[in-house]
Short mmCIF file of C-alpha atoms in Angstrom, two decimals:
data_model
loop_
_atom_site.label_atom_id
_atom_site.label_comp_id
_atom_site.label_asym_id
_atom_site.label_seq_id
_atom_site.Cartn_x
_atom_site.Cartn_y
_atom_site.Cartn_z
CA MET A 233 129.75 133.80 69.22
CA LYS A 234 126.79 132.33 71.12
CA LYS A 235 128.31 128.86 70.79
CA ILE A 236 131.62 130.09 72.23
CA ILE A 237 129.85 131.73 75.17
CA LEU A 238 127.84 128.54 75.78
CA VAL A 239 131.00 126.41 75.78
CA ILE A 240 132.72 128.79 78.21
CA PHE A 241 129.63 128.74 80.46
CA LEU A 242 129.54 124.94 80.51
CA ILE A 243 133.25 124.76 81.33
CA LEU A 244 132.81 127.21 84.20
CA LEU A 245 129.72 125.36 85.44
CA ASN A 246 131.67 122.12 85.48
CA THR A 247 134.35 123.67 87.70
CA ILE A 248 131.90 124.99 90.29
CA VAL A 249 131.80 122.95 93.49
CA PHE A 250 128.56 123.53 95.34
CA PRO A 251 128.80 123.68 99.17
CA GLY A 252 126.91 120.41 99.62
CA ASP A 253 129.15 118.59 97.16
CA ARG A 254 132.26 120.07 98.77
CA ASP A 255 131.13 118.97 102.23
CA SER A 256 130.23 115.52 100.92
CA LYS A 257 133.65 115.02 99.35
CA LYS A 258 135.35 116.40 102.43
CA ASN A 259 133.40 114.04 104.69
CA LYS A 260 134.21 111.07 102.46
CA ARG A 261 137.91 111.83 102.68
CA LYS A 262 137.64 112.36 106.43
CA ALA A 263 135.66 109.15 106.94
CA LYS A 264 138.17 107.17 104.88
CA ARG A 265 141.07 108.46 106.99
CA ILE A 266 139.27 107.71 110.24
CA HIS A 267 138.17 104.25 109.10
CA GLU A 268 141.76 103.40 108.24
CA ARG A 269 143.10 104.63 111.58
CA VAL A 270 140.67 103.11 114.08
CA LEU A 271 140.42 99.47 115.14
CA THR A 272 137.24 98.10 113.55
CA ILE A 273 135.76 95.03 115.23
CA ASP A 274 132.44 93.38 114.40
CA SER A 275 131.27 91.56 117.52
CA HIS A 276 129.13 88.94 115.79
CA ASN A 277 128.97 87.06 112.52
CA ASP A 278 127.85 83.54 111.64
CA THR A 279 130.45 82.94 108.94
CA PRO A 280 131.59 79.62 110.49
CA LEU A 281 128.28 78.22 109.22
CA ARG A 282 129.64 78.99 105.75
CA MET A 283 133.04 77.55 106.54
CA ILE A 284 131.61 74.13 107.38
CA ARG A 285 129.97 73.88 103.96
CA PRO A 286 131.98 71.83 101.44
CA GLY A 287 133.92 74.02 99.03
CA PHE A 288 133.65 77.34 100.86
CA ASP A 289 137.02 79.10 100.98
CA TRP A 290 137.03 82.32 102.97
CA GLY A 291 140.38 83.25 101.45
CA GLU A 292 138.61 83.90 98.15
CA ARG A 293 136.27 86.76 97.30
CA HIS A 294 132.62 85.79 97.18
CA ASP A 295 129.67 87.68 95.75
CA ALA A 296 126.81 88.21 98.19
CA LYS A 297 124.35 88.57 95.33
CA LYS A 298 125.29 85.14 94.00
CA ASP A 299 126.00 82.92 97.01
CA ARG A 300 124.56 85.15 99.79
CA SER A 301 127.77 85.04 101.82
CA ARG A 302 128.73 88.30 103.51
CA VAL A 303 132.22 87.80 104.94
CA ASP A 304 135.56 86.60 103.63
CA LEU A 305 139.13 87.79 104.07
CA VAL A 306 139.12 89.70 100.78
CA ARG A 307 135.96 91.66 101.56
CA MET A 308 137.10 92.32 105.12
CA GLU A 309 140.18 94.01 103.67
CA GLU A 310 138.15 95.89 101.07
CA GLY A 311 135.78 97.19 103.73
CA GLY A 312 138.48 98.07 106.22
CA LEU A 313 137.08 95.58 108.73
CA ASP A 314 140.00 94.68 110.96
CA GLY A 315 138.35 91.81 112.76
CA SER A 316 135.28 89.96 113.91
CA PHE A 317 133.99 87.60 116.53
CA PHE A 318 133.18 84.45 114.56
CA ALA A 319 130.28 82.65 116.20
CA VAL A 320 130.24 78.92 116.81
CA PHE A 321 126.48 78.48 116.53
CA VAL A 322 124.48 75.40 117.44
CA GLY A 323 120.69 75.62 117.29
CA GLN A 324 118.55 74.57 120.21
CA GLY A 325 117.75 70.87 120.37
CA PRO A 326 116.35 68.38 122.88
CA ARG A 327 117.41 68.99 126.47
CA THR A 328 118.39 65.35 126.91
CA PRO A 329 121.72 63.54 127.36
CA GLU A 330 121.60 62.56 123.69
CA GLY A 331 120.83 66.12 122.64
CA TYR A 332 123.66 67.55 124.72
CA ALA A 333 126.14 65.01 123.32
CA LYS A 334 125.12 65.85 119.77
CA ALA A 335 125.40 69.59 120.46
CA LYS A 336 128.86 69.19 121.96
CA LYS A 337 130.04 67.12 118.99
CA ARG A 338 128.79 69.72 116.51
CA THR A 339 130.31 72.54 118.54
CA MET A 340 133.73 70.90 118.51
CA MET A 341 133.44 70.25 114.77
CA ILE A 342 132.69 73.92 114.08
CA PHE A 343 135.55 75.00 116.34
CA ASP A 344 137.95 72.73 114.48
CA THR A 345 136.77 73.95 111.07
CA LEU A 346 137.03 77.60 112.13
CA LEU A 347 140.50 77.18 113.60
CA SER A 348 141.61 75.30 110.49
CA SER A 349 140.27 78.12 108.32
CA ILE A 350 142.22 80.67 110.36
CA ASN A 351 145.41 78.62 110.31
CA ARG A 352 145.14 78.15 106.55
CA TYR A 353 146.03 81.82 105.99
CA PRO A 354 148.68 82.68 108.61
CA ASP A 355 149.94 85.63 106.57
CA LYS A 356 146.46 87.18 106.38
CA VAL A 357 144.68 86.46 109.67
CA GLY A 358 145.34 85.36 113.23
CA LEU A 359 143.39 84.10 116.23
CA ALA A 360 142.98 86.69 118.99
CA LEU A 361 142.33 85.79 122.62
CA THR A 362 142.85 89.25 124.15
CA PRO A 363 142.58 92.89 123.08
CA GLU A 364 146.37 93.00 123.01
CA ASP A 365 146.36 90.19 120.44
CA ALA A 366 143.96 92.23 118.32
CA TYR A 367 146.09 95.36 118.32
CA LYS A 368 149.20 93.30 117.54
CA LEU A 369 147.54 91.65 114.55
CA GLU A 370 146.28 95.04 113.36
CA LYS A 371 149.85 96.39 113.43
CA GLU A 372 150.99 93.39 111.41
CA GLY A 373 148.37 94.14 108.77
CA LYS A 374 146.43 90.94 109.43
CA ARG A 375 142.72 90.37 109.99
CA ILE A 376 141.67 89.54 113.54
CA ALA A 377 139.61 86.46 114.39
CA PHE A 378 138.00 86.30 117.82
CA ILE A 379 135.65 83.42 118.65
CA GLY A 380 132.29 83.48 120.40
CA ILE A 381 129.66 80.80 120.98
CA GLU A 382 126.06 81.56 120.06
CA ASN A 383 123.64 79.65 122.28
CA GLY A 384 124.54 78.11 125.62
CA TYR A 385 122.84 74.85 124.61
CA PRO A 386 126.19 73.08 123.92
CA VAL A 387 127.06 73.58 127.59
CA GLY A 388 124.13 71.30 128.40
CA LYS A 389 124.22 70.81 132.16
CA ASP A 390 127.98 70.35 132.33
CA LEU A 391 129.64 73.43 133.80
CA ALA A 392 133.09 72.04 132.96
CA LEU A 393 132.37 72.47 129.25
CA ILE A 394 132.65 76.23 129.63
CA GLN A 395 136.33 75.76 130.44
CA THR A 396 136.62 73.36 127.48
CA TYR A 397 135.19 75.93 125.07
CA TYR A 398 137.28 78.70 126.62
CA ASP A 399 140.40 76.62 126.04
CA LYS A 400 139.38 76.20 122.39
CA GLY A 401 139.41 80.00 122.07
CA ALA A 402 135.86 81.18 122.83
CA ARG A 403 135.77 84.52 124.60
CA TYR A 404 132.03 84.99 124.91
CA ILE A 405 128.89 82.90 125.03
CA THR A 406 125.51 84.13 123.87
CA VAL A 407 123.77 82.36 126.72
CA VAL A 408 120.54 81.56 124.87
CA HIS A 409 119.13 81.64 121.35
CA THR A 410 115.57 81.55 120.00
CA ARG A 411 114.35 78.89 122.44
CA ASN A 412 114.78 78.45 126.18
CA ASN A 413 117.68 76.31 127.34
CA ASP A 414 118.99 75.12 130.71
CA ILE A 415 120.64 78.48 131.39
CA CYS A 416 117.79 80.94 130.95
CA ASP A 417 114.73 82.00 129.00
CA SER A 418 114.87 83.32 125.45
CA SER A 419 113.32 86.59 124.31
CA THR A 420 111.36 84.66 121.67
CA ASP A 421 109.96 81.75 123.68
CA THR A 422 107.35 81.26 126.38
CA ILE A 423 108.22 81.74 130.05
CA GLY A 424 110.24 78.85 131.47
CA TYR A 425 112.33 79.88 134.45
CA ASP A 426 111.05 83.45 134.20
CA GLY A 427 114.68 84.48 133.87
CA LEU A 428 117.93 82.79 134.86
CA SER A 429 117.88 79.20 136.15
CA GLU A 430 119.87 78.02 139.17
CA PHE A 431 122.27 76.35 136.75
CA GLY A 432 122.37 79.58 134.75
CA THR A 433 123.53 81.42 137.87
CA ASP A 434 126.44 78.97 138.09
CA VAL A 435 127.17 79.55 134.39
CA VAL A 436 127.40 83.31 134.92
CA LYS A 437 129.76 82.83 137.86
CA GLU A 438 131.94 80.38 135.93
CA MET A 439 132.20 82.76 132.98
CA ASN A 440 133.16 85.53 135.40
CA ARG A 441 135.84 83.26 136.84
CA LEU A 442 137.32 82.65 133.41
CA GLY A 443 137.07 86.23 132.22
CA MET A 444 134.67 85.16 129.48
CA MET A 445 132.18 87.80 128.35
CA ILE A 446 128.48 87.09 128.88
CA ASP A 447 126.40 87.92 125.81
CA VAL A 448 122.80 88.87 126.59
CA SER A 449 121.50 89.15 123.02
CA HIS A 450 118.52 86.79 122.60
CA ALA A 451 117.92 86.70 126.39
CA SER A 452 114.45 87.55 127.70
CA ASP A 453 114.03 90.76 129.68
CA ALA A 454 113.78 88.79 132.93
CA SER A 455 116.91 86.80 132.03
CA TYR A 456 118.72 90.03 131.18
CA TYR A 457 118.06 91.60 134.56
CA ASP A 458 118.84 88.36 136.42
CA ILE A 459 122.19 88.16 134.65
CA LEU A 460 123.00 91.76 135.53
CA ASN A 461 122.15 91.04 139.16
CA VAL A 462 124.52 88.05 139.30
CA THR A 463 127.48 89.02 137.14
CA LYS A 464 130.54 90.70 138.61
CA ALA A 465 131.74 91.79 135.17
CA PRO A 466 130.35 93.94 132.34
CA VAL A 467 128.22 92.13 129.76
CA ILE A 468 127.78 92.58 126.04
CA ALA A 469 124.74 92.45 123.78
CA SER A 470 126.69 91.27 120.75
CA HIS A 471 123.99 91.96 118.14
CA SER A 472 120.97 93.96 119.32
CA CYS A 473 119.29 97.29 118.57
CA ALA A 474 117.15 99.93 120.30
CA ARG A 475 113.62 98.76 121.10
CA ALA A 476 112.43 102.37 121.19
CA LEU A 477 112.97 102.52 117.41
CA CYS A 478 111.99 98.94 116.57
CA ASP A 479 109.68 97.18 119.00
CA SER A 480 111.22 93.71 118.87
CA PRO A 481 111.83 91.54 121.95
CA ARG A 482 115.34 91.01 120.56
CA ASN A 483 116.16 94.66 121.19
CA LEU A 484 116.94 96.55 124.41
CA ASP A 485 114.52 99.16 125.73
CA ASP A 486 115.71 102.39 127.33
CA ASP A 487 115.57 101.04 130.88
CA MET A 488 117.69 98.08 129.79
CA LEU A 489 120.17 100.47 128.18
CA ARG A 490 120.42 102.44 131.42
CA ALA A 491 120.97 99.21 133.36
CA LEU A 492 123.71 98.33 130.89
CA VAL A 493 125.44 101.63 131.67
CA ALA A 494 125.35 100.83 135.39
CA ASN A 495 126.86 97.43 134.60
CA GLY A 496 129.60 98.97 132.46
CA GLY A 497 128.66 96.86 129.45
CA VAL A 498 128.14 97.57 125.76
CA ILE A 499 125.40 97.03 123.18
CA GLN A 500 126.67 96.17 119.71
CA MET A 501 124.40 97.60 117.03
CA CYS A 502 123.00 94.82 114.85
CA ILE A 503 122.41 95.45 111.15
CA LEU A 504 119.73 92.84 110.57
CA SER A 505 116.85 94.71 108.96
CA SER A 506 113.98 93.24 110.98
CA TYR A 507 115.65 94.42 114.21
CA ILE A 508 116.12 97.92 112.79
CA LYS A 509 112.58 98.45 111.54
CA ILE A 510 109.42 96.37 111.63
CA PRO A 511 109.01 94.68 108.23
CA ALA A 512 106.05 95.81 106.14
CA PRO A 513 103.20 93.29 106.22
CA ASN A 514 103.34 90.75 103.40
CA PRO A 515 100.85 87.96 104.16
CA PRO A 516 101.91 85.59 101.34
CA ARG A 517 105.58 85.88 102.31
CA ASP A 518 104.84 85.62 106.03
CA SER A 519 102.68 82.54 105.47
CA ALA A 520 105.33 80.86 103.32
CA ARG A 521 108.07 81.60 105.85
CA ALA A 522 105.92 80.31 108.72
CA ALA A 523 105.32 77.08 106.80
CA VAL A 524 109.05 76.54 106.28
CA ARG A 525 109.78 77.32 109.94
CA LYS A 526 107.16 74.79 111.01
CA LYS A 527 108.39 72.17 108.55
CA PHE A 528 111.96 72.47 109.77
CA HIS A 529 111.21 72.95 113.48
CA ASP A 530 112.36 76.58 113.54
CA PHE A 531 115.71 75.44 112.09
CA GLU A 532 116.66 73.87 115.39
CA ASN A 533 118.36 70.48 115.78
CA LEU A 534 118.56 69.75 112.03
CA THR A 535 120.92 67.40 110.25
CA ASP A 536 123.25 68.90 107.64
CA GLU A 537 121.01 67.53 104.89
CA GLU A 538 117.88 68.98 106.49
CA MET A 539 119.57 72.35 106.96
CA THR A 540 120.63 72.41 103.31
CA GLN A 541 117.06 71.76 102.21
CA ALA A 542 115.64 74.28 104.70
CA ARG A 543 118.06 76.90 103.43
CA LYS A 544 117.07 76.17 99.83
CA GLU A 545 113.36 76.59 100.57
CA TRP A 546 113.93 79.72 102.67
CA TYR A 547 116.04 81.36 99.95
CA ALA A 548 113.35 80.58 97.37
CA ILE A 549 110.87 82.57 99.47
CA GLU A 550 113.35 85.44 99.84
CA ASP A 551 113.79 85.52 96.06
CA LYS A 552 110.05 85.39 95.40
CA PHE A 553 109.21 88.05 97.99
CA PRO A 554 112.22 90.43 98.21
CA ARG A 555 112.19 92.31 101.49
CA GLU A 556 112.86 96.00 101.83
CA LEU A 557 116.18 96.35 103.59
CA ALA A 558 116.90 98.92 106.25
CA THR A 559 119.50 101.55 105.35
CA VAL A 560 122.79 102.69 106.83
CA SER A 561 121.02 105.91 107.81
CA GLU A 562 118.48 103.90 109.83
CA VAL A 563 121.32 101.94 111.45
CA VAL A 564 122.85 105.20 112.63
CA ASP A 565 119.43 106.41 113.83
CA HIS A 566 119.61 103.54 116.33
CA ILE A 567 123.18 104.46 117.24
CA ASP A 568 122.07 108.06 117.79
CA HIS A 569 119.31 106.90 120.12
CA ILE A 570 121.55 104.54 122.08
CA VAL A 571 124.17 107.27 122.50
CA ALA A 572 121.47 109.69 123.68
CA VAL A 573 120.27 107.22 126.33
CA ALA A 574 123.44 105.32 127.28
CA GLY A 575 126.29 107.54 126.16
CA ILE A 576 129.13 107.06 123.71
CA ASP A 577 130.97 104.56 125.95
CA HIS A 578 128.34 101.82 125.65
CA ILE A 579 127.80 101.32 121.92
CA GLY A 580 129.53 99.17 119.30
CA ILE A 581 128.73 97.27 116.11
CA GLY A 582 127.75 93.61 115.68
CA THR A 583 126.57 92.93 112.14
CA ASP A 584 125.12 89.41 112.34
CA PHE A 585 126.52 88.88 108.83
CA ASP A 586 125.85 85.39 107.50
CA GLY A 587 123.08 85.11 110.08
CA GLY A 588 120.65 87.51 108.42
CA GLY A 589 122.57 90.76 108.79
CA GLY A 590 123.12 93.23 105.97
CA VAL A 591 121.41 96.48 105.03
CA SER A 592 121.25 98.69 101.96
CA GLY A 593 124.62 100.40 101.82
CA CYS A 594 126.28 97.85 104.10
CA TYR A 595 125.28 94.56 102.53
CA ASP A 596 128.52 92.74 103.23
CA ALA A 597 131.94 93.23 104.81
CA SER A 598 133.23 95.21 101.83
CA GLU A 599 130.90 98.12 102.67
CA MET A 600 131.69 98.67 106.34
CA GLY A 601 133.16 102.09 105.63
CA ASN A 602 129.70 103.43 104.82
CA ILE A 603 128.77 103.24 108.50
CA THR A 604 131.79 105.37 109.34
CA LEU A 605 130.82 107.85 106.61
CA GLU A 606 127.32 108.22 108.04
CA LEU A 607 128.75 108.70 111.52
CA VAL A 608 130.99 111.48 110.16
CA ASN A 609 128.00 113.03 108.37
CA ARG A 610 126.16 113.09 111.71
CA GLY A 611 129.02 114.90 113.43
CA TYR A 612 130.64 112.09 115.39
CA SER A 613 134.29 112.79 116.18
CA GLU A 614 137.16 110.43 115.48
CA ALA A 615 137.36 109.68 119.21
CA ASP A 616 133.64 108.77 119.18
CA ILE A 617 134.01 106.56 116.13
CA ARG A 618 137.05 104.85 117.62
CA LYS A 619 134.92 103.90 120.63
CA ILE A 620 132.01 102.71 118.51
CA TRP A 621 134.15 100.60 116.19
CA GLY A 622 136.04 98.66 118.80
CA GLU A 623 137.42 100.57 121.75
CA ASN A 624 134.30 100.11 123.89
CA LEU A 625 134.16 96.38 123.22
CA MET A 626 137.87 95.97 123.92
CA ARG A 627 137.42 97.84 127.21
CA VAL A 628 134.68 95.44 128.29
CA MET A 629 136.84 92.49 127.30
CA ARG A 630 139.76 93.85 129.32
CA ASP A 631 137.48 94.41 132.31
CA ASN A 632 136.33 90.78 132.18
CA ILE A 633 139.93 89.57 132.07
CA ARG A 634 141.03 91.92 134.86
CA LEU A 635 138.16 90.99 137.17
CA ALA A 636 138.81 87.28 136.60
CA GLN A 637 142.39 87.77 137.78
CA GLN A 638 141.34 89.31 141.07
CA PRO A 639 141.35 87.04 144.14
CA PRO A 640 137.90 85.60 144.91
CA GLU A 641 135.91 87.35 147.60
CA THR A 642 135.93 85.67 151.00
CA ASN A 643 133.14 85.87 153.51
#
């Protein structure tokens, strides 16, 4: 009799749904529905750096644990990621005629490889030049490929190249990277112009003329404010976080967030761990990484062979000293803070996948839905999530296009 009672008790216990479990399951279903309905756009990845490697096919599924890649068409579909801005990245090199020529050549090579990769799968993905293109591709069930340029170095001192890159499909330029260039100062270099250069002012105006978004991620604070003072259109920070929660010069402080609101722009939440939380001290790892950076000149202006070797040595350090990744919860802590300071209309998501991005719970493109789930758990509405995942960024893009079409001001 006791055995029968025990069996009945266990059966009944198995059918009980505790309130927390019920809410969790309900939120998962809700998050899944929302994630499927909204346009999801990642404003920054470095996947073209994978595409230019021999043998990499983004039409196949890759394993991030094996080859460290974070984005391909299969995982984008698995993660419900509708589209991304694929960055044409060229590291900072010598500010000389020879350096500029080399940067331009590499930029055009990456463009051609990226466009070829897109055109290889016309039934799965398409190039987008406008928000309308993005929504059309979404309706067709295809992935969306926007193009951005990371680092204004390939512009050199030739303003006409901005038009050239625009014509190739670029719709934003991250005006600077980890070192100062001819446009402005970087957030991670010494003071050069103490902000925007005279040439940089012309770059901002030319981008405004074309309707090309200005990306202020990586710009120094002085450069940031100079750009806001010159631009006639809203800017983006394509992959940055809140400095109040992680004191990195790569992030925006609260005053910068408020200035972004006044500009009408948007900050795209980056999911690179060291911008989300300060890494725990690890002297042996830090020393080894510093040695590799020094050996390979901070990974700037390297040949393909040198970059391959640098990558190999860097990955060996990562394997020997595994870093503690930030979590999806910590990502949304930053989003909460940005929304509290800047409001729901000025926040988006820019992963920096294949450029260091990836956190526990959102390690690659297949796990993007976990961000939506955490937003639902925090009480964000579908309208809020729609703005975060793409609507805000598309608004800024439309504003840039609209303002470029207005007649120039006359004195």
